[in-house]
Short mmCIF file of N, CA, C and O in Angstrom, two decimals:
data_model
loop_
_atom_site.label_atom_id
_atom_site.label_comp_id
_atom_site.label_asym_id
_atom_site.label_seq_id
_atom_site.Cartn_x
_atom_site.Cartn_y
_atom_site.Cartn_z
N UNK A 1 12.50 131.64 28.04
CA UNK A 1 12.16 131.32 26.67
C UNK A 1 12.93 130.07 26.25
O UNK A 1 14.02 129.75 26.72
N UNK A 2 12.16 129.30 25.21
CA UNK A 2 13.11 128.13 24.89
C UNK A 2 13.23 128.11 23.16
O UNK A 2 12.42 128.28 22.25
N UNK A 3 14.10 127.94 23.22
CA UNK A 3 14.48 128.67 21.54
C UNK A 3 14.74 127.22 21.38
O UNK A 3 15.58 127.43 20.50
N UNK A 4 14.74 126.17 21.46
CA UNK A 4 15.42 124.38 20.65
C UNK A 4 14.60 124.27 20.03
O UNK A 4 14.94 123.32 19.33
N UNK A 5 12.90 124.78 19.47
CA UNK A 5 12.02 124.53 18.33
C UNK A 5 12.63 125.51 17.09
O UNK A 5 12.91 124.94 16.04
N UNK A 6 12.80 126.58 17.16
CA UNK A 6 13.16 127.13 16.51
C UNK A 6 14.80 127.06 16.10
O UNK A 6 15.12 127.49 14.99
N UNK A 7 15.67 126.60 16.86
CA UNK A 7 16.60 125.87 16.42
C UNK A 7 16.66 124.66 15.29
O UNK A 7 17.00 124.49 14.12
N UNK A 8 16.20 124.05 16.22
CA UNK A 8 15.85 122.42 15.23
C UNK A 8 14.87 122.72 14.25
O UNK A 8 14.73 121.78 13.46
N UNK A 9 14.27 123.53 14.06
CA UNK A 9 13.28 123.81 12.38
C UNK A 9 14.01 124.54 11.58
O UNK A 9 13.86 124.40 10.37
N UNK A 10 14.89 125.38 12.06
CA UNK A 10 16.17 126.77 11.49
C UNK A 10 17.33 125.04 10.74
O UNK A 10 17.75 124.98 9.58
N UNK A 11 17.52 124.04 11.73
CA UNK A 11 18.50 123.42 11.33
C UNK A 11 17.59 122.45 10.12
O UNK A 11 18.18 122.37 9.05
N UNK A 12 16.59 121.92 10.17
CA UNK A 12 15.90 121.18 9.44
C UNK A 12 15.19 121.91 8.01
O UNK A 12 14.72 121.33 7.03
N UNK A 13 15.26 122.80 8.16
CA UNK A 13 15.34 123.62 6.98
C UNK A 13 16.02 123.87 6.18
O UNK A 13 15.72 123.96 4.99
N UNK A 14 17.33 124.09 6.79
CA UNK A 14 18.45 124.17 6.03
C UNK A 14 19.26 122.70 5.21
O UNK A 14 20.00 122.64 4.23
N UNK A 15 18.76 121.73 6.04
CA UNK A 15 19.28 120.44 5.62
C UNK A 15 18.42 120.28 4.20
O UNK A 15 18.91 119.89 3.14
N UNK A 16 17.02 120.68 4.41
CA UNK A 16 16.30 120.14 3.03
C UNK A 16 17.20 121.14 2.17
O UNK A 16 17.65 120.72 1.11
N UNK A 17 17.39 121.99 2.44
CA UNK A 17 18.05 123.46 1.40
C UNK A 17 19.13 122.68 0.92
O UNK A 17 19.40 122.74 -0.28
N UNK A 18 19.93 121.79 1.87
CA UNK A 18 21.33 121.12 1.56
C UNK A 18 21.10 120.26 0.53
O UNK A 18 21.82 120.19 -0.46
N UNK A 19 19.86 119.42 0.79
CA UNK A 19 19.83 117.69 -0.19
C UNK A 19 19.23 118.11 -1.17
O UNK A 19 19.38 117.50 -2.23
N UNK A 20 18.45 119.15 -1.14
CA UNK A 20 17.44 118.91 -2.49
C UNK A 20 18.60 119.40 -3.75
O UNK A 20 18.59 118.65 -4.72
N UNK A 21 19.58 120.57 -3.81
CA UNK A 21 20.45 120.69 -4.89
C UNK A 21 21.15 119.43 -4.88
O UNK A 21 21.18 118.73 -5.89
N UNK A 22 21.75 119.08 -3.77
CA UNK A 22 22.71 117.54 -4.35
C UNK A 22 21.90 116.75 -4.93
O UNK A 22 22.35 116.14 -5.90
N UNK A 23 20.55 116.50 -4.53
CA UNK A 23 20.29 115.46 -5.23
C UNK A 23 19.95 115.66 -7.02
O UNK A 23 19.99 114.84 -7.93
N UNK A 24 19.66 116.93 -7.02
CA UNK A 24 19.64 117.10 -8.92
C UNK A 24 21.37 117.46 -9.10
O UNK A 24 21.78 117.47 -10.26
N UNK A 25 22.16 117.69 -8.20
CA UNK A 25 23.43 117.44 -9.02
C UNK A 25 23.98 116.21 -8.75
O UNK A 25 24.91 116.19 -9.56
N UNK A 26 24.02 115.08 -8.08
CA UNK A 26 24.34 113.78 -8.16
C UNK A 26 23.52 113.12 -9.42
O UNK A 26 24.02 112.29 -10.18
N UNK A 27 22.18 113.61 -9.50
CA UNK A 27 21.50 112.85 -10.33
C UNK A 27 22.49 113.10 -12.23
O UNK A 27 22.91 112.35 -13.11
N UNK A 28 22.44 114.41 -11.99
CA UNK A 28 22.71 114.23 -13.32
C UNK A 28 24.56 114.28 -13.52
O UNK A 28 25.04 114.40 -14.65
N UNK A 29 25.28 114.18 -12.55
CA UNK A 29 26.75 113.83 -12.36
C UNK A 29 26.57 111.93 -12.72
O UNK A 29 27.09 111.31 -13.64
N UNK A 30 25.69 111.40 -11.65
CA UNK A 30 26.64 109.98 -11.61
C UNK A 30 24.95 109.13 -11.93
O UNK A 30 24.94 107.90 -11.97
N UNK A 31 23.87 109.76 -12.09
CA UNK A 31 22.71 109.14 -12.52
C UNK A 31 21.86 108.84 -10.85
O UNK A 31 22.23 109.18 -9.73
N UNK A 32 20.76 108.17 -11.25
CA UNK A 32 20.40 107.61 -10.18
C UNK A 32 20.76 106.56 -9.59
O UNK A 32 20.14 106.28 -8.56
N UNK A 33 21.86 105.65 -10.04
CA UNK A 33 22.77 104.28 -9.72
C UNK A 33 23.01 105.16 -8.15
O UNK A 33 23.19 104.50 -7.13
N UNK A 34 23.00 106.53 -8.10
CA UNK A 34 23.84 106.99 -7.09
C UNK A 34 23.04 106.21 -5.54
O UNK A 34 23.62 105.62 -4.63
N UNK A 35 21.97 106.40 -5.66
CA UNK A 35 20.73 106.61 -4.31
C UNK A 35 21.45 105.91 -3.05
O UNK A 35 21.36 106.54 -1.99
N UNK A 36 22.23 104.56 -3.04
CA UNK A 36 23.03 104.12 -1.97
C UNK A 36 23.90 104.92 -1.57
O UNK A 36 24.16 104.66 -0.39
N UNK A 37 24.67 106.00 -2.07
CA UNK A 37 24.99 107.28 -1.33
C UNK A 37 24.28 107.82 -0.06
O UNK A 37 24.97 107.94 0.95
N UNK A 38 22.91 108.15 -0.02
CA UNK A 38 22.15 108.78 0.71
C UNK A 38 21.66 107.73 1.07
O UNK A 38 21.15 108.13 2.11
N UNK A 39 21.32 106.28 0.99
CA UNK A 39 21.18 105.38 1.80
C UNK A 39 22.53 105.19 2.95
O UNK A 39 22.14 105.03 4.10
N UNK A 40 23.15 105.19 2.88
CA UNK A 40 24.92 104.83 3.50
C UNK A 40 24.76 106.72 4.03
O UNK A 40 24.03 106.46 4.98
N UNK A 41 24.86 107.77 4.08
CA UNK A 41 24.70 108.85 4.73
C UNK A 41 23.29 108.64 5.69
O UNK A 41 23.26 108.54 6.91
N UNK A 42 22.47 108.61 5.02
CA UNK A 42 21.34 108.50 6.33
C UNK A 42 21.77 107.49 7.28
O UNK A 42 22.01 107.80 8.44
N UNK A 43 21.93 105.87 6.71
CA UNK A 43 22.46 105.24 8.25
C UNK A 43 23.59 105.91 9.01
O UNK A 43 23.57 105.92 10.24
N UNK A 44 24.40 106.37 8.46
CA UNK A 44 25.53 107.14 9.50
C UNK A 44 25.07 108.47 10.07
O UNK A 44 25.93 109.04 10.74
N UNK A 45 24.18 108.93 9.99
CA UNK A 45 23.43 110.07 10.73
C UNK A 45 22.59 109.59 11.56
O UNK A 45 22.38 110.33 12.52
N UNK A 46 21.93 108.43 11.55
CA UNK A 46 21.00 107.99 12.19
C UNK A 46 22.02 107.04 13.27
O UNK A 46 21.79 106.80 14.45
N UNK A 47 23.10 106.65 12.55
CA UNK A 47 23.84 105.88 13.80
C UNK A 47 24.75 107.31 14.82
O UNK A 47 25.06 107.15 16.00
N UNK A 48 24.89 107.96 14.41
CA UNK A 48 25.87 109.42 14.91
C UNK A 48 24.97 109.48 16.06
O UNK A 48 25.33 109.19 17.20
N UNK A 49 23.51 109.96 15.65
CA UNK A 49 22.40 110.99 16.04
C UNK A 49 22.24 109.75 17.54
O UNK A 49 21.59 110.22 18.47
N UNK A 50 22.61 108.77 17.69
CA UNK A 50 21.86 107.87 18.56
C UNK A 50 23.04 108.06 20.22
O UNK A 50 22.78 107.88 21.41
N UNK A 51 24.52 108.54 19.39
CA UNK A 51 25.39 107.98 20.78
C UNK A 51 26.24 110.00 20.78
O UNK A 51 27.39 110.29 21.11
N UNK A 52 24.98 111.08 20.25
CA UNK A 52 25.52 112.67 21.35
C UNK A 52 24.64 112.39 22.27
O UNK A 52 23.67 111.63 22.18
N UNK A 53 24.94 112.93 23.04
CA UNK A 53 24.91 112.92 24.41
C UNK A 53 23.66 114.56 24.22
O UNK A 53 22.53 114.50 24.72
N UNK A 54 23.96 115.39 23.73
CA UNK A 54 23.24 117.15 23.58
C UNK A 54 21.83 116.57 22.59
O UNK A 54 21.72 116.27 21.40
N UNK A 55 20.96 116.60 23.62
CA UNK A 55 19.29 116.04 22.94
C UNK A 55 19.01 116.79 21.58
O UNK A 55 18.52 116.10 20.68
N UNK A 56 19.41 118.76 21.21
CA UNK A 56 19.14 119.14 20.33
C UNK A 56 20.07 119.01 19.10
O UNK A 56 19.73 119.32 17.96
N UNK A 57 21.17 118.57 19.42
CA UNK A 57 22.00 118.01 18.32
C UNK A 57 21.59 116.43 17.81
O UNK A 57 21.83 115.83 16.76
N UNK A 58 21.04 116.13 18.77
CA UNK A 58 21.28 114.53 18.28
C UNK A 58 19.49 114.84 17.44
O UNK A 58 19.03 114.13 16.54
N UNK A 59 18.97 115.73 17.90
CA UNK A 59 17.35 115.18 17.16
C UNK A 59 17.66 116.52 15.71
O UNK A 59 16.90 116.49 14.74
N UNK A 60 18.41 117.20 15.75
CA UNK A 60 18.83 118.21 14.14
C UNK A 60 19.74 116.44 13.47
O UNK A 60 19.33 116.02 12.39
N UNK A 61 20.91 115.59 14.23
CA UNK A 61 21.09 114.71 13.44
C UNK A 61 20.12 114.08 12.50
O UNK A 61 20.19 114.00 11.28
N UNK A 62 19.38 113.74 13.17
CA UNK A 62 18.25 112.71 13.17
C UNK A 62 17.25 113.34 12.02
O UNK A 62 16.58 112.61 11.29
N UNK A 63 17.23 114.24 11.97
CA UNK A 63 16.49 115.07 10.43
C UNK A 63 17.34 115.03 9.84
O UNK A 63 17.09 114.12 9.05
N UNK A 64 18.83 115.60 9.50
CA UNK A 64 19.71 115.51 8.39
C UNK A 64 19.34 113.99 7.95
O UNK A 64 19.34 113.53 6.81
N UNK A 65 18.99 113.25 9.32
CA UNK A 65 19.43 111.62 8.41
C UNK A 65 18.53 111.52 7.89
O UNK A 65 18.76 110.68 7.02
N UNK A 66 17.03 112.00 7.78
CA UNK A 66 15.76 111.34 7.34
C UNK A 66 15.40 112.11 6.20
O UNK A 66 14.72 111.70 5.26
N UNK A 67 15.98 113.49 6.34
CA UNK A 67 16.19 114.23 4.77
C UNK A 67 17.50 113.57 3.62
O UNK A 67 17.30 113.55 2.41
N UNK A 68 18.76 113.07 4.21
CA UNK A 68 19.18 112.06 3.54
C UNK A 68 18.34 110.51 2.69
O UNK A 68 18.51 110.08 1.55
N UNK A 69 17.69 110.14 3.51
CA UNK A 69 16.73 108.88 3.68
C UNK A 69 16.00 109.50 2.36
O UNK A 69 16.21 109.15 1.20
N UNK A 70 15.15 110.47 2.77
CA UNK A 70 14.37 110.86 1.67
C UNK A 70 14.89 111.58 0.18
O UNK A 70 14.10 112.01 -0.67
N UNK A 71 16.61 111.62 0.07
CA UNK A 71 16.73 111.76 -0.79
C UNK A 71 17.09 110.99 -1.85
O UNK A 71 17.45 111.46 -2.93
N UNK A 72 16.97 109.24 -1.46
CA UNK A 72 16.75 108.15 -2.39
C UNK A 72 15.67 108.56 -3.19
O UNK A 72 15.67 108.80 -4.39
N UNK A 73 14.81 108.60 -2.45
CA UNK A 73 12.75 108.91 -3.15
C UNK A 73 13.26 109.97 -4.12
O UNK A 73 13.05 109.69 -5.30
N UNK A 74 14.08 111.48 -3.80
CA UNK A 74 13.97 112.06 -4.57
C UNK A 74 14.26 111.78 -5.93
O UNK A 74 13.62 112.26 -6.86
N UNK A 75 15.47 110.81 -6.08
CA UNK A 75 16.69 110.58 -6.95
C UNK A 75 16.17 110.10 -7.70
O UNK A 75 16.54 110.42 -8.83
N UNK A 76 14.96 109.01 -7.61
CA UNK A 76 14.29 108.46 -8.29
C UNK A 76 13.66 109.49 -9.31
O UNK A 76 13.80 109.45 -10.54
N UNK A 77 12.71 110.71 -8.34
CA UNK A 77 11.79 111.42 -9.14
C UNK A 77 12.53 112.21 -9.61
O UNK A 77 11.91 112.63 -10.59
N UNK A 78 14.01 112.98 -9.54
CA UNK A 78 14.96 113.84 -10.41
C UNK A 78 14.61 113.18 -11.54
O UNK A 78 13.82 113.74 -12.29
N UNK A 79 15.29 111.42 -12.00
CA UNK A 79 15.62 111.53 -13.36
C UNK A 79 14.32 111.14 -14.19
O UNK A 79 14.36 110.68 -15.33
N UNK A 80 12.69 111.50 -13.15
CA UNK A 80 11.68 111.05 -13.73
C UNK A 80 11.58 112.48 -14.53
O UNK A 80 11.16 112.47 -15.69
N UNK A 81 11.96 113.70 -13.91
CA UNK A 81 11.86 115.13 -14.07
C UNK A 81 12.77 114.83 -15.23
O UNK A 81 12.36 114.61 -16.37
N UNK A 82 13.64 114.83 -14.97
CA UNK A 82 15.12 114.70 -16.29
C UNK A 82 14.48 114.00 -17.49
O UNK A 82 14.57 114.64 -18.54
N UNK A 83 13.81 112.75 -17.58
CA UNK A 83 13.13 112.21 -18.71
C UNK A 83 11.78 112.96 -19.46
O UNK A 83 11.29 112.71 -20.56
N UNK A 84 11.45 113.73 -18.69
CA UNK A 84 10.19 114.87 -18.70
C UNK A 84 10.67 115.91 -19.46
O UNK A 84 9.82 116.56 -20.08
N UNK A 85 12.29 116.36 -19.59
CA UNK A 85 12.26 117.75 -19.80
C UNK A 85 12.58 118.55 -18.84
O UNK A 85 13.46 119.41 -18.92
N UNK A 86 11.70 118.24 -17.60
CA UNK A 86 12.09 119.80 -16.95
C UNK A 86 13.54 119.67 -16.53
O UNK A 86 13.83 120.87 -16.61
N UNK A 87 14.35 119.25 -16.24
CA UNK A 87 15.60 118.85 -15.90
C UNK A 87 16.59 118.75 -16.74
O UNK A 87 16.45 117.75 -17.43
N UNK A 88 17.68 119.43 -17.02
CA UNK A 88 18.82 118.93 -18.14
C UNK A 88 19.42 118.34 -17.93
O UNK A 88 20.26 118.54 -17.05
N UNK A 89 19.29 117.03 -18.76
CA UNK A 89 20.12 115.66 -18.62
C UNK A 89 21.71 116.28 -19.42
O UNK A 89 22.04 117.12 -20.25
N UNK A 90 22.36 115.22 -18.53
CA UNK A 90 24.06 114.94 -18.66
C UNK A 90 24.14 114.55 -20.07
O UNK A 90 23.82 113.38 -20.30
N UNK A 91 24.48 115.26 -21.06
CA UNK A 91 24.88 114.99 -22.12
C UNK A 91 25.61 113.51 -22.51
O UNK A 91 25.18 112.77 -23.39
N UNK A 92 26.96 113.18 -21.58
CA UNK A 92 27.22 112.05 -21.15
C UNK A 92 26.89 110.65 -21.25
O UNK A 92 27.59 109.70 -21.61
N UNK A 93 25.20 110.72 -20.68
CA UNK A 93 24.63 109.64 -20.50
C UNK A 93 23.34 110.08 -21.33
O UNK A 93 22.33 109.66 -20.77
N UNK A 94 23.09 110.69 -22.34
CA UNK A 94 21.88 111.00 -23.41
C UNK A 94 21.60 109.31 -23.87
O UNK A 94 20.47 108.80 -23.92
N UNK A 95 22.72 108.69 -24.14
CA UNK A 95 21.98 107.07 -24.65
C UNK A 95 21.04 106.61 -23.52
O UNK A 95 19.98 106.00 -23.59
N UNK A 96 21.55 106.95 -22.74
CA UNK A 96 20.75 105.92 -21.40
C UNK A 96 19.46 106.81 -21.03
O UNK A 96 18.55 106.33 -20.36
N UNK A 97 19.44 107.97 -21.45
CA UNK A 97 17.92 108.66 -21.24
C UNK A 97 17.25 108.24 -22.16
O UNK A 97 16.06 108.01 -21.96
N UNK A 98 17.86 108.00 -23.53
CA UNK A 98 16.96 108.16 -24.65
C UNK A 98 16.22 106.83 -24.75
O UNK A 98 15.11 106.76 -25.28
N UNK A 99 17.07 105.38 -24.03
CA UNK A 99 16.94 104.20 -24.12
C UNK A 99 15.93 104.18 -22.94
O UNK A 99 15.45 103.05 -22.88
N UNK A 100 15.41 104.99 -21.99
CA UNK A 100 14.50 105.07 -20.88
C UNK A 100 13.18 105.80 -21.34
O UNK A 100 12.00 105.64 -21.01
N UNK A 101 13.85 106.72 -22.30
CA UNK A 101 12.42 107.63 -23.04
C UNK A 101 11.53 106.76 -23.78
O UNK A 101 10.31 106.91 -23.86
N UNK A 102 12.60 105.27 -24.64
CA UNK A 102 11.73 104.80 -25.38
C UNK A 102 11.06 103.42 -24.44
O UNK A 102 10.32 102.57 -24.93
N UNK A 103 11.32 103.44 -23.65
CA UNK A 103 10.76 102.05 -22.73
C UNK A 103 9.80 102.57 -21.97
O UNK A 103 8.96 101.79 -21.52
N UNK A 104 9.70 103.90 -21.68
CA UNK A 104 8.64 103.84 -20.65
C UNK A 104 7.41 104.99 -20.98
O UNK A 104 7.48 105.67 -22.01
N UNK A 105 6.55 105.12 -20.23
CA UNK A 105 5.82 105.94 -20.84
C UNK A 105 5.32 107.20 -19.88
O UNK A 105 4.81 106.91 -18.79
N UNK A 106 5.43 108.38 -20.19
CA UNK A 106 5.66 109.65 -19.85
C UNK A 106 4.46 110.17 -19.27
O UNK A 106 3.44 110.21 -19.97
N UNK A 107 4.43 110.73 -17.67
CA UNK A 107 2.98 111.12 -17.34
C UNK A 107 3.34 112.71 -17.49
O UNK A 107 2.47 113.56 -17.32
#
């Protein structure tokens, strides 16, 4: 039997489980200014993932990095959610939502 599919989907599963809360708690901690975070984590997963030597570690790297990657895209659509409502914005930074609520227009 070869169990490394079910490994690497068990590990790639869990990574989305990992990014998708950070990215609505970075979003509303430090805003979306953050997204070069998870730009700068994905290249260092993607540079890690290139020099293990163990094929099923280096290709579970290689998803952490591209679920990193993809959590720029998210960061974006958090504080589109956050300007929507469904999301509770950082009290903190309420000027800078409210100054985004009135510039743009709401789908």
């Amino acid at each position: 039997m070869n169990f490394s599919g079910i490994i690497v989907g068990a590990a790639v599963f869990l990574s989305i489980g990992i990014c998708h809360p950070l990215v609505i708690k970075m979003e509303y901690e430090l805003g979306r200014k953050s997204w070069w975070i998870w730009l700068v984590a994905g290249l260092a997963f993607i540079a890690v993932s290139l020099f293990v030597r163990n094929q099923i570690v280096s290709i579970i790297l290689g998803g952490f990095a591209f679920c990193c990657l993809w959590g720029i895209h998210e960061m974006f659509l958090q504080e589109k959610r956050v300007l929507k409502g469904w999301f509770p914005e950082n009290p903190k930074r309420h000027n800078y939502y409210e100054k985004k609520r009135r510039g743009m227009k709401i789908k």
